[in-house]
């Protein structure tokens, strides 16, 4: 249990808790006690400090007290570089804009399975959501998702994207124009490129390719092809896109794995709907799974069926895409899936034992893996952790092989 000073020093004040309780229980409720506890024994994300807000209340005229947990995410303070990065990028401001301004538009008139937890309070310092663990939802401990979990995650994304299409039809304009601050591109932008993080990613891919006898000549050109799609107004079927579809941003119902909700809307962008699906597949599967050939089809098919069903149920006047067209969209989005995975993998796949080793020096984890200036720590850890090395290596080689097919003449020196 945290001490009173720990609670007082937290950005979530008693006034904030009062607002949260009013929204969750109604204003005729007395706050008996609240405390802020750890949410997990290990890090579950990189752009926030995750806590469990436990509140005990008593309703007017009730004899029994009620206890409820809320999921709280705040700007982390352990690393100066991490805090500075988050503040400069305004990712908490963006997520607050998403929940406060865009989410009501997305959910207006929507009837169907929820695709996100309810938000009780969001601002530039923190976000407080319902703790859906109480409804039987959990993250998958294994970050290689099963076929059922992949389909479920794809269907949740389809519901979100369908809500985007329906909202724009009702508003008569793009959600990007209505809520521009809620969908600012955070990662694949010129500022990130200037810092050299993309250059380090390309350097790592090329090194791995050469070490395995592959020609990496077209990796940089492939990245430019993918990069130039971001923010391109000519891209088809653009929606409010999650952008960060790795396994920790999905929670699945233990009793019914077909039920899934999406977490973390700090990096929302406006773009082609298949970008999220391509990221989901490359973040959550191995090359062995992808090489079987059917995973892309059954994940995209699950997405397609759910997307069309939601649209059909709410507005039968909208033209529905065919499965063939959706599969073509996915194929066009694959490059972004590759590069997203290889951009994030050097820190997403670092084992808990490594972060535990660095927990007393959190600045080191940012300097070594996340906002790194070179690939030395990544290459060193690849020699230490075989699974880490395997996932990065197989994806880099798969991308290199894919580029050879994508640019056949250039790859052959023509």
Coordinates of N, CA and C in Angstrom, one line a residue, residues 7-219:
X7 N 0.7 9.1 -2.6 CA -0.5 9.4 -3.3 C -0.6 10.9 -3.6
X8 N -0.2 11.7 -2.6 CA -0.3 13.2 -2.8 C 0.7 13.7 -3.9
X9 N 1.8 13.0 -4.1 CA 2.8 13.4 -5.1 C 2.4 12.9 -6.5
X10 N 1.4 12.0 -6.6 CA 1.0 11.6 -7.8 C 0.2 12.6 -8.6
X11 N 0.2 12.6 -9.9 CA -0.6 13.6 -10.6 C -2.1 13.4 -10.5
X12 N -2.5 12.2 -10.1 CA -4.0 12.0 -9.9 C -4.3 12.5 -8.5
X13 N -5.0 13.6 -8.4 CA -5.3 14.2 -7.1 C -6.7 13.8 -6.6
X14 N -7.0 14.2 -5.4 CA -8.3 13.8 -4.9 C -9.5 14.5 -5.7
X15 N -9.3 15.6 -6.3 CA -10.3 16.2 -7.1 C -10.5 15.4 -8.4
X16 N -9.4 14.9 -8.9 CA -9.5 14.0 -10.1 C -10.3 12.7 -9.7
X17 N -10.0 12.2 -8.6 CA -10.7 11.0 -8.1 C -12.2 11.3 -8.0
X18 N -12.5 12.4 -7.5 CA -13.9 12.8 -7.3 C -14.6 12.8 -8.7
X19 N -14.0 13.4 -9.7 CA -14.5 13.4 -11.0 C -14.7 12.0 -11.5
X20 N -13.7 11.2 -11.4 CA -13.8 9.8 -11.9 C -15.0 9.0 -11.2
X21 N -15.1 9.2 -9.9 CA -16.1 8.5 -9.1 C -17.5 9.0 -9.6
X22 N -17.6 10.3 -9.8 CA -18.9 10.9 -10.2 C -19.3 10.3 -11.5
X23 N -18.4 10.1 -12.4 CA -18.7 9.6 -13.8 C -18.9 8.1 -13.7
X24 N -18.3 7.4 -12.8 CA -18.5 5.9 -12.7 C -19.7 5.5 -11.8
X25 N -20.0 6.3 -10.8 CA -21.0 5.9 -9.8 C -22.2 6.9 -9.7
X26 N -22.0 8.1 -10.2 CA -22.9 9.2 -9.9 C -22.5 10.1 -8.8
X27 N -23.0 11.3 -8.7 CA -22.5 12.2 -7.7 C -23.1 12.0 -6.3
X28 N -24.0 11.1 -6.1 CA -24.5 10.8 -4.8 C -23.7 9.6 -4.2
X29 N -22.4 9.8 -4.2 CA -21.5 8.7 -3.7 C -20.4 9.3 -2.9
X30 N -20.1 8.7 -1.7 CA -19.0 9.2 -0.9 C -17.8 8.4 -1.2
X31 N -16.6 9.1 -1.3 CA -15.3 8.4 -1.4 C -14.8 8.0 0.0
X32 N -14.7 6.8 0.2 CA -14.2 6.3 1.5 C -12.7 6.3 1.5
X33 N -12.1 5.8 0.5 CA -10.7 5.7 0.4 C -10.3 5.5 -1.1
X34 N -9.0 5.8 -1.4 CA -8.5 5.4 -2.7 C -7.0 5.3 -2.5
X35 N -6.4 4.4 -3.4 CA -5.0 4.3 -3.4 C -4.5 3.9 -4.8
X36 N -3.3 4.3 -5.0 CA -2.7 4.0 -6.3 C -1.6 2.9 -6.2
X37 N -1.8 1.8 -6.9 CA -1.0 0.6 -6.7 C -0.4 0.3 -8.1
X38 N 0.7 -0.6 -8.1 CA 1.2 -1.1 -9.3 C 0.2 -1.8 -10.1
X39 N 0.2 -1.7 -11.4 CA -0.7 -2.4 -12.3 C -0.2 -3.8 -12.6
X40 N 1.1 -3.9 -12.8 CA 1.7 -5.1 -13.2 C 3.1 -5.2 -12.6
X41 N 3.6 -6.4 -12.5 CA 5.0 -6.7 -12.0 C 6.1 -6.4 -13.1
X42 N 5.6 -6.1 -14.3 CA 6.6 -5.9 -15.4 C 6.1 -4.8 -16.3
X43 N 7.0 -4.2 -17.1 CA 6.6 -3.1 -18.0 C 5.6 -3.6 -19.1
X44 N 4.5 -2.9 -19.3 CA 3.6 -3.3 -20.3 C 3.6 -2.3 -21.5
X45 N 4.4 -1.3 -21.4 CA 4.4 -0.3 -22.4 C 5.6 0.7 -22.2
X46 N 5.8 1.5 -23.2 CA 7.0 2.4 -23.2 C 6.7 3.9 -23.2
X47 N 5.4 4.2 -23.3 CA 5.0 5.6 -23.3 C 4.1 6.0 -22.2
X48 N 4.3 5.3 -21.1 CA 3.5 5.6 -19.9 C 3.9 4.8 -18.7
X49 N 3.5 5.3 -17.5 CA 3.7 4.6 -16.3 C 2.3 4.0 -15.9
X50 N 2.2 2.7 -15.7 CA 0.8 2.1 -15.6 C 0.6 1.8 -14.1
X51 N -0.6 2.2 -13.7 CA -1.0 2.0 -12.3 C -2.4 1.5 -12.1
X52 N -2.7 1.0 -11.0 CA -4.1 0.5 -10.6 C -4.6 1.5 -9.6
X53 N -5.7 2.2 -10.0 CA -6.4 3.2 -9.1 C -7.5 2.4 -8.4
X54 N -7.4 2.1 -7.1 CA -8.4 1.4 -6.4 C -9.2 2.3 -5.5
X55 N -10.5 2.4 -5.7 CA -11.3 3.3 -5.0 C -12.4 2.6 -4.3
X56 N -12.6 3.0 -3.0 CA -13.7 2.4 -2.2 C -14.7 3.5 -2.0
X57 N -16.0 3.2 -2.3 CA -17.0 4.2 -2.2 C -18.2 3.7 -1.4
X58 N -19.1 4.6 -1.0 CA -20.4 4.2 -0.4 C -21.5 5.1 -1.0
X59 N -22.5 4.5 -1.6 CA -23.6 5.3 -2.2 C -24.5 5.8 -1.1
X60 N -25.2 6.9 -1.4 CA -26.1 7.4 -0.4 C -27.2 6.4 -0.2
X61 N -27.6 6.2 1.1 CA -28.6 5.2 1.5 C -28.2 3.8 1.4
X62 N -27.0 3.5 1.0 CA -26.5 2.1 0.9 C -25.8 1.8 2.2
X63 N -25.9 0.5 2.6 CA -25.2 0.1 3.8 C -23.8 -0.5 3.5
X64 N -23.6 -1.1 2.3 CA -22.3 -1.7 2.0 C -21.5 -0.8 1.2
X65 N -20.2 -0.9 1.4 CA -19.2 -0.2 0.6 C -18.9 -1.0 -0.7
X66 N -18.5 -0.2 -1.7 CA -18.1 -0.9 -3.0 C -16.7 -0.5 -3.3
X67 N -16.0 -1.5 -3.9 CA -14.6 -1.2 -4.3 C -14.5 -1.5 -5.8
X68 N -13.8 -0.5 -6.5 CA -13.6 -0.7 -7.9 C -12.2 -0.3 -8.3
X69 N -11.7 -1.0 -9.3 CA -10.4 -0.7 -9.8 C -10.5 0.0 -11.1
X70 N -9.6 0.9 -11.4 CA -9.5 1.6 -12.6 C -8.0 1.5 -13.1
X71 N -7.9 1.5 -14.5 CA -6.5 1.4 -15.1 C -6.1 2.9 -15.3
X72 N -4.9 3.2 -14.7 CA -4.4 4.6 -14.8 C -3.0 4.6 -15.5
X73 N -2.9 5.5 -16.5 CA -1.6 5.6 -17.2 C -1.2 7.0 -17.1
X74 N 0.0 7.3 -16.6 CA 0.5 8.6 -16.4 C 1.9 8.8 -17.1
X75 N 2.2 10.1 -17.3 CA 3.5 10.4 -17.9 C 4.6 9.9 -17.0
X76 N 5.5 9.0 -17.4 CA 6.5 8.5 -16.5 C 7.6 9.5 -16.2
X77 N 8.1 9.3 -15.0 CA 9.1 10.3 -14.5 C 10.5 9.7 -14.2
X78 N 10.6 8.4 -14.5 CA 11.9 7.7 -14.1 C 13.0 8.1 -15.0
X79 N 12.8 8.4 -16.3 CA 13.8 8.7 -17.3 C 13.6 10.1 -17.8
X80 N 14.6 10.9 -17.8 CA 14.5 12.3 -18.3 C 14.3 12.2 -19.8
X81 N 15.0 11.4 -20.5 CA 14.8 11.3 -22.0 C 13.5 10.8 -22.3
X82 N 13.0 9.8 -21.6 CA 11.6 9.3 -21.8 C 10.6 10.4 -21.6
X83 N 10.7 11.1 -20.5 CA 9.7 12.1 -20.1 C 9.8 13.2 -21.2
X84 N 11.0 13.6 -21.6 CA 11.1 14.7 -22.5 C 10.5 14.3 -23.9
X85 N 10.8 13.1 -24.3 CA 10.3 12.6 -25.6 C 8.7 12.6 -25.6
X86 N 8.1 12.1 -24.5 CA 6.7 12.1 -24.4 C 6.1 13.5 -24.4
X87 N 6.7 14.4 -23.6 CA 6.2 15.8 -23.5 C 6.4 16.5 -24.9
X88 N 7.5 16.3 -25.5 CA 7.7 17.0 -26.8 C 6.7 16.5 -27.8
X89 N 6.5 15.2 -27.8 CA 5.6 14.6 -28.8 C 4.1 14.9 -28.5
X90 N 3.8 15.2 -27.2 CA 2.5 15.5 -26.8 C 1.6 14.3 -26.9
X91 N 2.1 13.1 -26.6 CA 1.3 11.9 -26.9 C 0.2 11.8 -25.9
X92 N 0.3 12.3 -24.6 CA -0.8 12.2 -23.7 C -1.8 13.3 -24.1
X93 N -1.4 14.4 -24.6 CA -2.4 15.4 -25.1 C -3.2 14.8 -26.3
X94 N -2.5 14.1 -27.1 CA -3.1 13.5 -28.3 C -4.1 12.4 -27.9
X95 N -3.7 11.6 -26.9 CA -4.7 10.5 -26.4 C -5.9 11.2 -25.7
X96 N -5.6 12.3 -25.0 CA -6.7 13.0 -24.3 C -7.7 13.5 -25.4
X97 N -7.1 14.1 -26.5 CA -8.0 14.6 -27.5 C -8.8 13.5 -28.2
X98 N -8.1 12.3 -28.3 CA -8.8 11.2 -28.9 C -10.0 10.8 -28.0
X99 N -9.8 10.6 -26.7 CA -10.9 10.2 -25.9 C -12.0 11.3 -25.7
X100 N -11.5 12.5 -25.6 CA -12.5 13.6 -25.2 C -13.2 14.1 -26.4
X101 N -12.6 14.1 -27.6 CA -13.2 14.8 -28.8 C -13.6 13.7 -29.9
X102 N -12.7 12.8 -30.2 CA -12.9 11.9 -31.3 C -13.8 10.7 -30.9
X103 N -13.5 10.1 -29.7 CA -14.2 8.9 -29.3 C -15.8 9.1 -29.3
X104 N -16.3 10.3 -28.8 CA -17.7 10.5 -28.9 C -18.3 10.5 -30.3
X105 N -17.5 11.0 -31.2 CA -17.9 11.0 -32.6 C -17.9 9.6 -33.2
X106 N -16.9 8.8 -32.8 CA -16.8 7.4 -33.3 C -17.9 6.5 -32.8
X107 N -18.3 6.8 -31.5 CA -19.3 5.9 -30.9 C -20.7 6.4 -31.1
X108 N -20.9 7.6 -31.6 CA -22.2 8.2 -31.8 C -23.1 7.2 -32.7
X109 N -24.1 6.7 -32.1 CA -25.1 5.8 -32.8 C -24.5 4.4 -33.1
X110 N -23.3 4.2 -32.6 CA -22.8 2.8 -32.8 C -23.4 1.8 -31.8
X111 N -23.9 0.7 -32.4 CA -24.4 -0.3 -31.5 C -23.7 -1.6 -31.9
X112 N -23.0 -2.2 -30.9 CA -22.3 -3.4 -31.2 C -21.3 -3.7 -30.1
X113 N -20.5 -4.7 -30.3 CA -19.5 -5.2 -29.4 C -18.5 -4.0 -29.1
X114 N -18.2 -3.7 -27.9 CA -17.2 -2.6 -27.6 C -15.9 -3.0 -28.2
X115 N -15.1 -2.0 -28.6 CA -13.8 -2.2 -29.2 C -12.7 -1.5 -28.4
X116 N -13.2 -0.8 -27.3 CA -12.2 0.0 -26.4 C -12.8 0.1 -25.1
X117 N -12.0 0.1 -24.0 CA -12.5 0.4 -22.7 C -13.1 1.8 -22.5
X118 N -14.0 1.9 -21.5 CA -14.5 3.2 -21.3 C -13.5 4.1 -20.6
X119 N -13.4 5.4 -21.0 CA -12.5 6.4 -20.4 C -13.3 7.2 -19.4
X120 N -12.7 7.4 -18.2 CA -13.4 8.2 -17.2 C -12.7 9.6 -17.1
X121 N -11.5 9.7 -17.5 CA -10.8 11.0 -17.4 C -9.5 11.0 -18.2
X122 N -9.2 12.0 -19.0 CA -8.0 12.0 -19.8 C -7.6 13.5 -19.9
X123 N -6.3 13.7 -19.7 CA -5.7 15.0 -19.8 C -4.2 14.9 -20.3
X124 N -3.5 16.0 -20.2 CA -2.1 16.0 -20.7 C -1.2 15.2 -19.8
X125 N -1.6 14.8 -18.6 CA -0.8 14.1 -17.6 C -1.1 12.6 -17.4
X126 N -2.4 12.3 -17.6 CA -2.8 10.9 -17.4 C -4.1 10.5 -18.1
X127 N -4.3 9.2 -18.2 CA -5.6 8.7 -18.7 C -6.1 7.7 -17.7
X128 N -7.4 7.7 -17.4 CA -8.0 6.7 -16.4 C -9.1 6.0 -17.2
X129 N -9.0 4.7 -17.3 CA -10.0 3.9 -18.0 C -10.6 2.8 -17.0
X130 N -11.7 2.2 -17.5 CA -12.2 1.1 -16.7 C -11.2 0.0 -16.7
X131 N -11.1 -0.7 -15.6 CA -10.2 -1.9 -15.6 C -10.9 -3.1 -16.0
X132 N -10.8 -3.5 -17.3 CA -11.6 -4.6 -17.8 C -11.1 -5.9 -17.4
X133 N -10.1 -6.0 -16.6 CA -9.7 -7.3 -16.0 C -10.9 -7.8 -15.1
X134 N -11.6 -6.9 -14.6 CA -12.8 -7.3 -13.8 C -13.9 -7.9 -14.6
X135 N -13.8 -7.7 -15.9 CA -14.8 -8.4 -16.8 C -14.2 -9.6 -17.5
X136 N -13.0 -10.0 -17.0 CA -12.4 -11.3 -17.5 C -11.5 -11.1 -18.7
X137 N -11.0 -9.8 -18.9 CA -10.1 -9.6 -20.0 C -8.7 -9.6 -19.5
X138 N -7.8 -10.2 -20.4 CA -6.4 -10.2 -20.1 C -5.5 -10.0 -21.3
X139 N -4.3 -9.5 -21.1 CA -3.3 -9.5 -22.2 C -2.8 -10.9 -22.4
X140 N -2.4 -11.3 -23.6 CA -1.8 -12.6 -23.8 C -0.4 -12.6 -23.3
X141 N 0.0 -13.5 -22.5 CA 1.4 -13.6 -22.0 C 2.3 -14.0 -23.1
X142 N 1.9 -14.9 -24.0 CA 2.7 -15.2 -25.2 C 2.4 -14.1 -26.3
X143 N 3.5 -13.5 -26.7 CA 3.4 -12.4 -27.6 C 3.3 -12.9 -29.1
X144 N 3.3 -14.2 -29.3 CA 2.9 -14.7 -30.6 C 1.5 -15.1 -30.5
X145 N 0.6 -14.4 -31.1 CA -0.8 -14.6 -31.0 C -1.3 -15.9 -31.7
X146 N -2.3 -16.5 -31.1 CA -2.9 -17.7 -31.8 C -3.8 -17.2 -32.9
X147 N -4.3 -18.1 -33.7 CA -5.2 -17.8 -34.8 C -6.4 -17.2 -34.3
X148 N -7.0 -17.7 -33.2 CA -8.2 -17.1 -32.7 C -8.0 -15.7 -32.2
X149 N -6.9 -15.5 -31.5 CA -6.6 -14.1 -31.0 C -6.3 -13.2 -32.2
X150 N -5.7 -13.6 -33.2 CA -5.4 -12.7 -34.4 C -6.8 -12.3 -35.0
X151 N -7.7 -13.3 -35.2 CA -9.0 -13.0 -35.8 C -9.7 -12.0 -34.9
X152 N -9.7 -12.2 -33.6 CA -10.4 -11.4 -32.7 C -9.9 -10.0 -32.7
X153 N -8.5 -9.8 -32.7 CA -7.9 -8.5 -32.8 C -8.3 -7.8 -34.1
X154 N -8.2 -8.5 -35.2 CA -8.6 -8.0 -36.5 C -10.0 -7.5 -36.5
X155 N -10.9 -8.2 -35.8 CA -12.3 -7.8 -35.8 C -12.5 -6.5 -34.9
X156 N -11.7 -6.4 -33.8 CA -11.8 -5.2 -33.0 C -11.4 -4.0 -33.8
X157 N -10.3 -4.2 -34.6 CA -9.8 -3.1 -35.5 C -10.9 -2.7 -36.5
X158 N -11.5 -3.8 -37.1 CA -12.6 -3.5 -38.1 C -13.7 -2.7 -37.5
X159 N -14.1 -3.0 -36.2 CA -15.2 -2.2 -35.6 C -14.8 -0.7 -35.5
X160 N -13.5 -0.5 -35.0 CA -13.0 0.8 -34.9 C -13.0 1.6 -36.2
X161 N -12.5 0.9 -37.2 CA -12.4 1.5 -38.6 C -13.8 1.8 -39.2
X162 N -14.7 0.8 -38.9 CA -16.1 1.0 -39.4 C -16.7 2.2 -38.8
X163 N -16.5 2.4 -37.5 CA -17.0 3.6 -36.8 C -16.5 4.9 -37.4
X164 N -15.2 4.8 -37.8 CA -14.6 6.0 -38.5 C -15.3 6.3 -39.8
X165 N -15.6 5.3 -40.6 CA -16.3 5.5 -41.9 C -17.7 6.0 -41.6
X166 N -18.4 5.5 -40.6 CA -19.8 5.9 -40.3 C -19.8 7.3 -39.8
X167 N -18.8 7.7 -39.0 CA -18.8 9.0 -38.4 C -18.6 10.0 -39.5
X168 N -17.7 9.7 -40.4 CA -17.4 10.7 -41.5 C -18.6 10.8 -42.4
X169 N -19.3 9.7 -42.6 CA -20.6 9.8 -43.5 C -21.6 10.8 -42.8
X170 N -21.7 10.6 -41.5 CA -22.6 11.5 -40.7 C -22.2 12.9 -40.7
X171 N -20.9 13.2 -40.5 CA -20.4 14.5 -40.4 C -20.2 15.2 -41.7
X172 N -20.1 14.4 -42.8 CA -19.9 15.0 -44.1 C -18.5 15.5 -44.3
X173 N -17.5 15.2 -43.5 CA -16.1 15.6 -43.6 C -15.2 14.6 -42.9
X174 N -13.9 14.8 -43.2 CA -12.9 13.9 -42.6 C -12.7 14.1 -41.1
X175 N -12.6 13.0 -40.4 CA -12.3 13.2 -39.0 C -10.9 13.8 -38.7
X176 N -10.0 13.7 -39.7 CA -8.7 14.4 -39.6 C -9.0 15.9 -39.6
X177 N -10.0 16.4 -40.3 CA -10.3 17.8 -40.3 C -11.0 18.2 -39.1
X178 N -11.9 17.3 -38.5 CA -12.7 17.7 -37.4 C -11.9 17.6 -36.1
X179 N -11.0 16.6 -36.0 CA -10.2 16.5 -34.7 C -8.7 16.3 -35.1
X180 N -8.1 17.3 -35.7 CA -6.7 17.2 -36.2 C -5.7 16.8 -35.1
X181 N -5.9 17.3 -33.9 CA -4.9 17.1 -32.8 C -4.9 15.7 -32.3
X182 N -6.0 14.9 -32.6 CA -6.2 13.6 -32.1 C -5.5 12.5 -33.0
X183 N -5.0 12.9 -34.2 CA -4.5 12.0 -35.1 C -3.2 12.5 -35.8
X184 N -2.3 13.1 -35.0 CA -1.1 13.6 -35.5 C -0.1 12.4 -35.7
X185 N 0.5 12.3 -36.8 CA 1.5 11.2 -37.1 C 2.7 11.4 -36.1
X186 N 3.0 10.4 -35.3 CA 4.0 10.6 -34.2 C 5.4 9.9 -34.6
X187 N 5.3 8.8 -35.3 CA 6.5 8.0 -35.5 C 7.1 8.2 -36.9
X188 N 6.3 7.9 -37.9 CA 6.8 8.0 -39.3 C 6.7 9.5 -39.8
X189 N 7.5 10.4 -39.2 CA 7.4 11.8 -39.6 C 8.8 12.3 -39.8
X190 N 9.0 13.5 -40.3 CA 10.3 14.0 -40.6 C 11.2 14.2 -39.4
X191 N 10.6 14.6 -38.3 CA 11.4 14.8 -37.1 C 12.1 13.5 -36.7
X192 N 11.4 12.4 -36.7 CA 12.0 11.1 -36.3 C 13.0 10.7 -37.3
X193 N 12.8 11.0 -38.6 CA 13.8 10.6 -39.6 C 15.0 11.4 -39.4
X194 N 14.9 12.7 -39.0 CA 16.1 13.5 -38.8 C 16.9 13.0 -37.7
X195 N 16.4 12.4 -36.7 CA 17.1 11.9 -35.5 C 17.9 10.7 -35.9
X196 N 17.7 10.1 -37.0 CA 18.5 9.0 -37.4 C 18.0 7.6 -37.0
X197 N 16.8 7.6 -36.3 CA 16.3 6.3 -35.9 C 15.9 5.4 -37.0
X198 N 15.4 6.0 -38.1 CA 15.1 5.2 -39.3 C 16.4 4.7 -40.0
X199 N 17.4 5.6 -40.0 CA 18.7 5.2 -40.6 C 19.3 4.0 -39.8
X200 N 19.2 4.0 -38.5 CA 19.7 2.9 -37.7 C 18.9 1.6 -38.0
X201 N 17.6 1.7 -38.2 CA 16.8 0.6 -38.5 C 17.3 0.0 -39.9
X202 N 17.4 0.8 -40.9 CA 17.9 0.4 -42.2 C 19.3 -0.2 -42.1
X203 N 20.2 0.4 -41.3 CA 21.5 -0.1 -41.1 C 21.5 -1.5 -40.5
X204 N 20.6 -1.7 -39.5 CA 20.5 -3.0 -38.9 C 20.0 -4.1 -39.9
X205 N 19.0 -3.7 -40.7 CA 18.4 -4.7 -41.7 C 19.5 -5.0 -42.7
X206 N 20.2 -4.0 -43.2 CA 21.2 -4.3 -44.2 C 22.4 -5.2 -43.7
X207 N 22.7 -4.9 -42.4 CA 23.8 -5.7 -41.8 C 23.4 -7.2 -41.7
X208 N 22.2 -7.4 -41.2 CA 21.7 -8.8 -41.1 C 21.6 -9.5 -42.5
X209 N 21.1 -8.7 -43.5 CA 21.0 -9.3 -44.8 C 22.3 -9.7 -45.4
X210 N 23.3 -8.9 -45.2 CA 24.7 -9.2 -45.7 C 25.2 -10.4 -45.0
X211 N 25.0 -10.5 -43.7 CA 25.6 -11.6 -42.9 C 24.9 -12.9 -43.4
X212 N 23.8 -12.9 -44.0 CA 23.1 -14.1 -44.4 C 23.1 -14.2 -45.9
X213 N 24.0 -13.5 -46.6 CA 24.2 -13.7 -48.0 C 23.1 -13.1 -48.9
X214 N 22.4 -12.1 -48.3 CA 21.3 -11.5 -49.1 C 21.8 -10.1 -49.6
X215 N 21.2 -9.6 -50.7 CA 21.5 -8.3 -51.2 C 20.5 -7.3 -50.6
X216 N 21.0 -6.4 -49.8 CA 20.0 -5.4 -49.2 C 19.9 -4.1 -50.0
X217 N 20.3 -4.1 -51.3 CA 20.3 -2.9 -52.0 C 19.1 -2.1 -52.1
X218 N 17.9 -2.8 -52.0 CA 16.6 -2.1 -52.2 C 15.9 -1.8 -50.8
X219 N 16.6 -2.0 -49.7 CA 15.9 -1.8 -48.4 C 15.6 -0.3 -48.2

